[in-house]
Amino acid sequence: YGGLFIKVRAEGTIRNVSIAADCDFIFHEYGGSIAGSCVGRIENCRNYADVHGVSHNMGGIAGQLVGSGVAIGCYNAGSVIVGGYCAGGIVAENLGLIERCQNDGYIGAERYSTLWPRLNQYRVGGIAGLSRGTILNCVNQGMISCLQQVGGIVGEATASGNTGEYASGSIVGCLSAGPVICTGQTYDTRGAILGKIGSVKEISGNVYDCSVLTDGSVQNCANIGCTPLTTDRLTSGICTARRHTGKIFDNRLWPLKITSLADKILYGRI
């Protein structure tokens, strides 16, 4: 584990920390600019530095959120590059809660060195590489690139293997506007929102820029919880999504109120 703080315990809170662009982080595995692993809270932290990992689990803010771990109101603009698997703009592996966070940096999986064995490359996302927890009201505008299981918000989502407080695999109210590039032949594990889906509780209220992202929203297919909108529509100041009422989806489009931080960031209302 590596970061400004190696591990944040359940009773710990890291708040209002900014990492400058002239910093540079290189880890072997489970690394992030703020923390390698977090069971506590990371609030209102910003990273502008690059994060590189030889093997796996690299995040712009944290390598891993575990149990009751929370990342809220955080921002990443640095590149996050992993030699193997699991990279995320905010957190590499999420078993907790990521809320109101934004990534603008490049997130990718690339061979670290010709002297290092070639590793399997998968699970790369704008917010999280792998999410077994919950992601709410987040924004990605960075370029995302990987061989497989690559998504604008999450590379792979599933509640399986998580018994913690936020176990759900849910992705709700998120916005994806950056390019998603699948460099392998497994085109069915890429998506404007989510690359690979498992047993998740909820996918709803998500929006993506279909002028930039021409693939399907989840596993290269359409998903009722993800609405494609053109760049012109997204920048008009009014967004639309599909209404979810109980267990029944209403396919009619309806205006979204611009209330969340993600909405405000996108529409310039902040």
Coordinates of C-alpha atoms in Angstrom, one line a residue:
Y1 CA 0.0 0.0 0.0
G2 CA 1.2 3.5 -0.8
G3 CA 0.1 7.1 -0.7
L4 CA 0.4 10.3 1.3
F5 CA -1.2 8.1 4.0
I6 CA -0.7 4.4 3.7
K7 CA -4.0 3.4 5.3
V8 CA -6.9 5.4 6.8
R9 CA -8.5 3.6 9.7
A10 CA -12.3 3.6 10.3
E11 CA -12.0 6.5 12.8
G12 CA -9.8 8.6 10.5
T13 CA -10.8 11.4 8.2
I14 CA -8.6 13.1 5.6
R15 CA -10.0 16.4 4.5
N16 CA -9.1 19.4 2.3
V17 CA -5.8 18.0 1.0
S18 CA -4.4 19.1 -2.4
I19 CA -1.6 17.3 -4.2
A20 CA 0.3 19.5 -6.7
A21 CA 1.0 18.5 -10.4
D22 CA 4.8 18.5 -9.8
C23 CA 4.5 15.5 -7.5
D24 CA 4.8 12.0 -8.9
F25 CA 3.7 8.7 -7.4
I26 CA 5.1 5.3 -8.4
F27 CA 3.8 2.2 -6.5
H28 CA 3.8 -1.5 -7.0
E29 CA 0.2 -2.2 -6.0
Y30 CA -2.7 -0.6 -4.0
G31 CA -1.6 3.0 -4.4
G32 CA -3.3 6.5 -4.5
S33 CA -2.2 10.1 -4.1
I34 CA -4.0 10.4 -0.8
A35 CA -4.2 6.9 0.5
G36 CA -3.3 3.3 -0.4
S37 CA -6.4 2.0 1.5
C38 CA -9.2 3.7 3.3
V39 CA -11.8 2.4 5.8
G40 CA -12.5 5.9 7.1
R41 CA -13.4 9.1 5.1
I42 CA -11.6 11.1 2.4
E43 CA -13.4 14.4 1.9
N44 CA -12.8 17.4 -0.5
C45 CA -9.3 16.2 -1.6
R46 CA -7.8 17.1 -5.0
N47 CA -5.0 15.5 -6.9
Y48 CA -3.2 17.0 -9.9
A49 CA -0.2 14.5 -9.9
D50 CA 0.3 11.4 -12.0
V51 CA -0.1 8.0 -10.3
H52 CA 1.8 5.0 -11.8
G53 CA 1.5 1.4 -10.7
V54 CA 3.7 -1.5 -11.7
S55 CA 1.1 -4.1 -11.0
H56 CA -2.5 -3.4 -9.9
N57 CA -5.0 -1.2 -8.0
M58 CA -4.1 2.4 -8.7
G59 CA -6.4 5.3 -8.0
G60 CA -6.2 9.0 -8.4
I61 CA -7.3 9.5 -4.8
A62 CA -7.1 6.0 -3.2
G63 CA -6.1 2.5 -4.1
Q64 CA -9.0 0.9 -2.2
L65 CA -12.1 1.8 -0.2
V66 CA -13.0 -1.0 2.2
G67 CA -16.1 -1.6 4.4
S68 CA -17.4 1.8 5.6
G69 CA -14.8 3.7 3.5
V70 CA -16.1 6.9 1.9
A71 CA -14.6 9.3 -0.7
I72 CA -16.8 12.4 -1.1
G73 CA -16.3 15.6 -3.0
C74 CA -12.9 14.6 -4.4
Y75 CA -11.3 15.6 -7.7
N76 CA -8.5 14.1 -9.9
A77 CA -6.8 15.7 -12.8
G78 CA -3.6 13.5 -12.9
S79 CA -3.0 10.5 -15.1
V80 CA -3.5 7.1 -13.5
I81 CA -1.7 4.3 -15.3
V82 CA -1.5 0.7 -14.1
G83 CA 0.7 -2.0 -15.5
G84 CA -1.8 -4.8 -14.9
Y85 CA -5.4 -4.5 -13.8
C86 CA -7.7 -2.2 -11.9
A87 CA -7.3 1.6 -12.2
G88 CA -9.8 4.3 -11.4
G89 CA -9.8 8.1 -11.5
I90 CA -10.9 8.3 -7.9
V91 CA -10.5 4.8 -6.5
A92 CA -9.2 1.6 -8.0
E93 CA -11.3 -0.9 -6.0
N94 CA -14.4 0.4 -4.3
L95 CA -16.2 -1.6 -1.6
G96 CA -17.5 1.6 0.1
L97 CA -19.1 4.8 -1.1
I98 CA -17.9 7.3 -3.8
E99 CA -20.1 10.4 -3.9
R100 CA -19.9 13.7 -5.8
C101 CA -16.4 13.1 -7.2
Q102 CA -15.0 14.1 -10.6
N103 CA -12.2 12.8 -12.8
D104 CA -10.6 14.8 -15.6
G105 CA -7.4 12.8 -15.9
Y106 CA -6.3 10.0 -18.3
I107 CA -6.9 6.6 -16.8
G108 CA -5.3 3.6 -18.5
A109 CA -3.6 0.2 -18.4
E110 CA -0.2 0.1 -20.1
R111 CA 2.8 -2.2 -19.7
Y112 CA 5.1 -0.6 -17.1
S113 CA 8.4 -1.7 -18.6
T114 CA 9.8 -4.1 -21.1
L115 CA 11.8 -5.5 -18.2
W116 CA 8.5 -6.4 -16.4
P117 CA 6.4 -9.4 -17.5
R118 CA 3.3 -8.5 -19.6
L119 CA 0.3 -8.6 -17.3
N120 CA -3.4 -9.1 -18.0
Q121 CA -5.0 -5.6 -18.4
Y122 CA -8.6 -5.1 -17.4
R123 CA -10.9 -3.2 -15.0
V124 CA -10.3 0.5 -15.8
G125 CA -12.9 3.2 -15.2
G126 CA -13.2 7.0 -14.9
I127 CA -14.3 6.8 -11.3
A128 CA -13.5 3.2 -10.2
G129 CA -11.8 0.2 -11.9
L130 CA -13.9 -2.3 -9.9
S131 CA -16.9 -1.3 -7.8
R132 CA -18.5 -3.7 -5.3
G133 CA -19.9 -0.7 -3.4
T134 CA -21.9 2.4 -4.3
I135 CA -21.2 5.3 -6.7
L136 CA -23.5 8.4 -6.6
N137 CA -23.5 11.6 -8.6
C138 CA -20.0 11.4 -10.1
V139 CA -18.5 12.9 -13.3
N140 CA -15.9 11.6 -15.7
Q141 CA -14.5 13.8 -18.4
G142 CA -11.1 12.1 -18.8
M143 CA -10.0 9.6 -21.5
I144 CA -10.3 5.9 -20.4
S145 CA -8.3 3.2 -22.1
C146 CA -7.8 -0.5 -21.5
L147 CA -7.7 -3.9 -23.2
Q148 CA -11.1 -5.0 -21.7
Q149 CA -13.6 -4.3 -19.0
V150 CA -13.3 -0.5 -19.5
G151 CA -16.1 2.0 -18.7
G152 CA -16.6 5.8 -18.5
I153 CA -17.6 5.5 -14.9
V154 CA -16.7 1.9 -13.8
G155 CA -14.7 -0.9 -15.5
E156 CA -16.6 -3.7 -13.7
A157 CA -19.5 -3.5 -11.2
T158 CA -20.9 -6.3 -9.0
A159 CA -22.1 -6.6 -5.4
S160 CA -20.6 -10.1 -5.2
G161 CA -17.9 -10.5 -2.6
N162 CA -18.9 -7.5 -0.5
T163 CA -20.8 -7.8 2.7
G164 CA -20.1 -4.3 3.9
E165 CA -22.4 -1.3 4.5
Y166 CA -22.4 -0.1 0.9
A167 CA -22.5 -3.4 -0.9
S168 CA -24.6 -2.9 -4.0
G169 CA -22.6 -2.4 -7.2
S170 CA -24.9 0.5 -7.8
I171 CA -24.2 3.4 -10.2
V172 CA -26.6 6.3 -9.8
G173 CA -26.8 9.8 -11.1
C174 CA -23.4 9.8 -12.9
L175 CA -22.2 11.6 -16.0
S176 CA -19.7 10.3 -18.5
A177 CA -18.3 12.7 -21.2
G178 CA -14.8 11.5 -21.9
P179 CA -13.7 9.0 -24.6
V180 CA -13.7 5.3 -23.7
I181 CA -11.2 3.2 -25.7
C182 CA -11.2 -0.6 -25.8
T183 CA -7.9 -1.7 -27.2
G184 CA -8.7 -5.5 -27.3
Q185 CA -11.2 -7.6 -29.2
T186 CA -13.6 -8.0 -26.2
Y187 CA -15.9 -5.2 -27.3
D188 CA -18.7 -6.5 -25.2
T189 CA -16.8 -5.5 -22.0
R190 CA -16.7 -1.8 -22.7
G191 CA -19.3 0.9 -22.1
A192 CA -20.0 4.6 -21.9
I193 CA -21.0 4.1 -18.2
L194 CA -20.0 0.5 -17.3
G195 CA -17.7 -2.0 -19.0
K196 CA -18.8 -5.3 -17.4
I197 CA -21.9 -5.8 -15.2
G198 CA -22.5 -8.4 -12.5
S199 CA -25.1 -8.6 -9.8
V200 CA -25.8 -5.0 -9.1
K201 CA -28.6 -3.4 -7.1
E202 CA -29.3 -0.3 -9.2
I203 CA -28.2 1.5 -12.3
S204 CA -30.3 4.6 -12.8
G205 CA -30.3 8.3 -13.6
N206 CA -27.0 8.1 -15.5
V207 CA -26.2 10.3 -18.6
Y208 CA -23.5 10.1 -21.2
D209 CA -22.4 12.2 -24.2
C210 CA -23.3 10.1 -27.3
S211 CA -21.5 12.6 -29.5
V212 CA -18.2 11.4 -27.9
L213 CA -19.2 7.9 -26.7
T214 CA -20.7 5.9 -29.6
D215 CA -20.7 2.5 -27.9
G216 CA -23.5 1.2 -25.7
S217 CA -23.8 2.3 -22.1
V218 CA -23.3 -1.0 -20.4
Q219 CA -21.3 -3.9 -21.9
N220 CA -21.7 -2.1 -25.3
C221 CA -25.5 -2.4 -25.0
A222 CA -28.3 0.0 -24.1
N223 CA -29.4 0.2 -20.5
I224 CA -32.6 1.8 -19.2
G225 CA -30.7 3.5 -16.4
C226 CA -28.4 5.3 -18.8
T227 CA -29.5 8.1 -21.2
P228 CA -27.5 9.1 -24.3
L229 CA -27.5 12.8 -25.0
T230 CA -25.6 14.9 -27.6
T231 CA -23.0 17.4 -26.6
D232 CA -25.4 20.2 -27.6
R233 CA -28.1 18.8 -25.4
L234 CA -25.7 18.4 -22.5
T235 CA -24.4 21.9 -22.7
S236 CA -27.9 23.5 -23.2
G237 CA -28.4 23.7 -19.4
I238 CA -31.3 21.2 -19.3
C239 CA -30.7 17.4 -19.0
T240 CA -33.1 14.5 -19.4
A241 CA -33.2 11.0 -18.0
R242 CA -35.6 8.1 -17.7
R243 CA -37.9 8.1 -14.8
H244 CA -37.7 5.2 -12.4
T245 CA -40.9 4.6 -10.4
G246 CA -40.7 1.7 -8.0
K247 CA -39.8 -1.4 -10.0
I248 CA -41.2 0.0 -13.3
F249 CA -39.3 2.2 -15.7
D250 CA -41.1 4.9 -17.6
N251 CA -39.5 5.3 -21.0
R252 CA -40.6 8.9 -21.4
L253 CA -37.8 11.4 -21.1
W254 CA -38.3 14.1 -18.4
P255 CA -36.2 17.1 -17.2
L256 CA -33.7 16.6 -14.5
K257 CA -33.4 19.3 -11.9
I258 CA -29.8 20.6 -11.7
T259 CA -29.2 20.0 -8.0
S260 CA -26.3 17.6 -7.6
L261 CA -22.6 18.6 -7.6
A262 CA -22.2 16.5 -10.8
D263 CA -25.0 18.5 -12.5
K264 CA -23.5 21.8 -11.4
I265 CA -20.0 21.0 -12.6
L266 CA -21.3 20.0 -16.0
Y267 CA -23.7 22.8 -16.6
G268 CA -21.6 25.6 -15.2
R269 CA -24.0 26.3 -12.3
I270 CA -21.3 26.4 -9.6

